[in-house]
């Protein structure tokens, strides 16, 4: 469930966490490599890592 008016930034090397985000920004060598929009973020309780 997404709540309005809140932003959470997660910085990780663990790509298994990316399904929980509604926007995934991948950075390589200090530069943005890609930006992905996830219209259906997964609930954090369902992530296995």
PDB file of C-alpha atoms in Angstrom:
ATOM      1  CA  UNK A   1       0.000   0.000   0.000  1.00  0.00           C
ATOM      2  CA  UNK A   2       1.418   3.360  -1.016  1.00  0.00           C
ATOM      3  CA  UNK A   3       0.920   6.381   1.216  1.00  0.00           C
ATOM      4  CA  UNK A   4       1.002   9.922  -0.122  1.00  0.00           C
ATOM      5  CA  UNK A   5       3.344  12.670   1.042  1.00  0.00           C
ATOM      6  CA  UNK A   6       6.257  10.352   1.952  1.00  0.00           C
ATOM      7  CA  UNK A   7       9.525   9.688   0.183  1.00  0.00           C
ATOM      8  CA  UNK A   8      11.903   6.915   1.200  1.00  0.00           C
ATOM      9  CA  UNK A   9      15.299   6.576  -0.448  1.00  0.00           C
ATOM     10  CA  UNK A  10      16.955   3.147  -0.262  1.00  0.00           C
ATOM     11  CA  UNK A  11      20.554   2.842  -1.424  1.00  0.00           C
ATOM     12  CA  UNK A  12      21.698  -0.757  -1.796  1.00  0.00           C
ATOM     13  CA  UNK A  13      23.760  -3.176  -3.834  1.00  0.00           C
ATOM     14  CA  UNK A  14      21.064  -5.830  -3.246  1.00  0.00           C
ATOM     15  CA  UNK A  15      18.931  -5.807  -6.412  1.00  0.00           C
ATOM     16  CA  UNK A  16      16.477  -8.229  -4.765  1.00  0.00           C
ATOM     17  CA  UNK A  17      15.005  -5.149  -3.040  1.00  0.00           C
ATOM     18  CA  UNK A  18      14.122  -3.283  -6.245  1.00  0.00           C
ATOM     19  CA  UNK A  19      10.582  -4.730  -6.593  1.00  0.00           C
ATOM     20  CA  UNK A  20       9.448  -2.726  -3.530  1.00  0.00           C
ATOM     21  CA  UNK A  21      10.202   0.629  -5.150  1.00  0.00           C
ATOM     22  CA  UNK A  22       7.867   2.604  -7.373  1.00  0.00           C
ATOM     23  CA  UNK A  23      10.884   4.252  -9.032  1.00  0.00           C
ATOM     24  CA  UNK A  24      14.251   2.517  -9.382  1.00  0.00           C
ATOM     25  CA  UNK A  25      17.269   4.605 -10.311  1.00  0.00           C
ATOM     26  CA  UNK A  26      20.391   2.577 -11.101  1.00  0.00           C
ATOM     27  CA  UNK A  27      23.742   4.343 -10.772  1.00  0.00           C
ATOM     28  CA  UNK A  28      27.038   3.087 -12.176  1.00  0.00           C
ATOM     29  CA  UNK A  29      30.380   4.850 -11.759  1.00  0.00           C
ATOM     30  CA  UNK A  30      28.603   7.875 -10.293  1.00  0.00           C
ATOM     31  CA  UNK A  31      26.253   8.336 -13.262  1.00  0.00           C
ATOM     32  CA  UNK A  32      22.601   7.428 -13.728  1.00  0.00           C
ATOM     33  CA  UNK A  33      22.476   4.275 -15.822  1.00  0.00           C
ATOM     34  CA  UNK A  34      18.690   3.836 -15.913  1.00  0.00           C
ATOM     35  CA  UNK A  35      15.410   4.967 -14.378  1.00  0.00           C
ATOM     36  CA  UNK A  36      12.572   2.465 -14.144  1.00  0.00           C
ATOM     37  CA  UNK A  37       8.974   3.060 -13.056  1.00  0.00           C
ATOM     38  CA  UNK A  38       7.287   0.194 -11.217  1.00  0.00           C
ATOM     39  CA  UNK A  39       3.504   0.646 -11.375  1.00  0.00           C
ATOM     40  CA  UNK A  40       2.904  -2.252  -8.958  1.00  0.00           C
ATOM     41  CA  UNK A  41       5.483  -2.196  -6.157  1.00  0.00           C
ATOM     42  CA  UNK A  42       5.656  -5.385  -4.105  1.00  0.00           C
ATOM     43  CA  UNK A  43       4.924  -5.308  -0.387  1.00  0.00           C
ATOM     44  CA  UNK A  44       8.186  -5.375   1.575  1.00  0.00           C
ATOM     45  CA  UNK A  45       6.959  -8.397   3.580  1.00  0.00           C
ATOM     46  CA  UNK A  46       6.993 -10.509   0.397  1.00  0.00           C
ATOM     47  CA  UNK A  47      10.659  -9.875  -0.484  1.00  0.00           C
ATOM     48  CA  UNK A  48      13.063 -12.786  -0.005  1.00  0.00           C
ATOM     49  CA  UNK A  49      16.761 -11.985   0.036  1.00  0.00           C
TER      50      UNK A  49
END
